[in-house]
Amino acid sequence: MVMDFLSIVPPIVAVVLAILTKRVLLSLFISIWVGGLIAAGGNPFAGIGITFTWMKDVMIDPWNARFLVMTSLLGAGAAFMFKTGGSQGLINMLEKKLTTKKRVQFLPYVLGIIIFFNDYVNSVIVGNASKDITAKHKISREKLAYILDSTAAPMATLGPVSDWIGFQVSLIAAAFASASIMGMEPYFAFLHSVPWNFYAILCLLAVPMIIIGKDFGPMAKAEHRAQTTGKLIPDGSTPLSSVDQDLGEPFKKDGNVWNFILPLIALISVSIWGLWYTGGGAEGKSIMDALAATDVSIALTWGAFAMIVTGMILALTQGMSLKACEDTLLGGIRTMLPALVIIVLAWSIGTVTSELGTAEFVVNVTEGWMTAALVPFIVFVIGMFISFATGTSWGTMSILTPIAIPLAYSIGGADLVHIVIGAIFAGSIFGDHVSPISDTTVMASIFAESDHIAHVNTQLPYALVPAGIAGILYLSYSVIGNSIVLLVVGIVLQFFLLRYLGNYHNKKYNEDANQVGA
């Protein structure tokens, strides 16, 4: 039991140290070493050896290695967008219509909903499309990172078609097969679960509610800082990437929006084709079957490479030299280096929690006292904790789905299965959404050019509101069995709660300011 309890120590160390020290790299490394120390039975030298072995193993994993290459290529593609004046061209096109701060904030939100097929691509495209125009209107990088993060994963899990959904349907199918559940088609079970994915839906709706209303908590302070001082990030903080600082001035200062649009089209079209092709679409598989079997890392790497090729061709045709193109390529990769290190360390923490059995410990502690009325709520809470501690929503889904679906079916039949599937995905997304060791959280920080810990600190209170309401809704399902009714109640409750928090913070801030002035 002691060893089981020790399994939750490394992720706790990572999160606490990151928040206290605001040094995410140091915090992650120490937490991995703590895990190595536990695995080595307290031997510090053996613990160091295990630590670096884990880091080596995650880097040579084929999927992870391709992901690192893909992230580097995406940075290079974004660099060409900037250097050829594509980002400036987009601003020139939009600034006549996006004349207010609120309108500008709706740009990344709307784009985030439109680009639903992959969360990584979502962050890349939306971040690059909106970071310059949001900077012009003095919107903090923390606020942009929140909008990116709060649309990317929720949209990917809700669909209508994405690699996330393909993965989720494959997990549902495997759970049905292992539990001998007949008469339920996995994809339609997923569709029935969507209205029960309370957190993803409420999280998506919270963004426009906050944009239209007032900020509160650490985000309000960040926005006040940006508006009054023009400082988009806090003093003493470090953004995970900064394309303009690493690359200097654009080659074409006047800007042409096609230098942004054409690489974007190449990225999206090749990525979508790659998702279909690597999953066996060319062999006659349906779209959903292909997405369930696709290799995301290969497909997105192809898309990122196509993005670079397109950007380089545009650069050469506009008169950039080969040396300038090479410098842009290397500069774009250089902007990704801090993020790449964080991603490797975050993966290593995932290895630590897997080796020590963190998820199994959490599940075992709770599964013995579940009842039908509590199952969705407990599954949601366990999913929140596991995904927060491990930094992976997919890993959490993989752990919980084969356990929770048979349990729900044995207790409440098909109706409870649909509810529990929604609860699994909702809990998995929450933890992945707010965890400082989550790759999707890191990606939002990268492409918003935000300090990572500042993004985590400002986003957490905003995420806790829909999460808390979702928990109440899951507890209420046995009384109100209709998901639509529960959602309407949750949306109304969230609207008034966010409005109250915004007004309360604004009133308190004004009172404090008056006291200081007096």
Short mmCIF file of C-alpha atoms in Angstrom, two decimals, residues 2 26 60 77 109 154 174 192 213-214 254 260 275 280 297 309 395 418 470 484 505 513:
data_model
loop_
_atom_site.label_atom_id
_atom_site.label_comp_id
_atom_site.label_asym_id
_atom_site.label_seq_id
_atom_site.Cartn_x
_atom_site.Cartn_y
_atom_site.Cartn_z
CA VAL A 2 2.92 2.33 0.78
CA LEU A 26 13.60 22.05 -13.40
CA ILE A 60 13.48 6.70 -29.26
CA GLY A 77 6.47 26.35 -41.22
CA TYR A 109 -12.37 31.11 -30.88
CA PRO A 154 -12.86 19.96 -26.69
CA ALA A 174 -12.51 -2.98 -27.70
CA HIS A 192 -25.10 9.08 -27.87
CA GLY A 213 -18.30 39.39 -19.89
CA LYS A 214 -15.50 40.29 -17.48
CA ASP A 254 3.99 44.96 -46.43
CA PHE A 260 -0.29 32.65 -44.83
CA LEU A 275 -4.97 10.67 -41.58
CA GLY A 280 -6.18 2.33 -44.60
CA SER A 297 2.33 11.33 -36.08
CA VAL A 309 7.82 23.26 -48.85
CA GLY A 395 -3.71 7.56 -21.83
CA HIS A 418 -23.58 6.21 -22.89
CA ALA A 470 -20.15 19.16 -14.88
CA ILE A 484 -30.34 18.06 -22.83
CA HIS A 505 -13.65 40.71 -9.17
CA ALA A 513 -7.76 50.79 -6.33
#
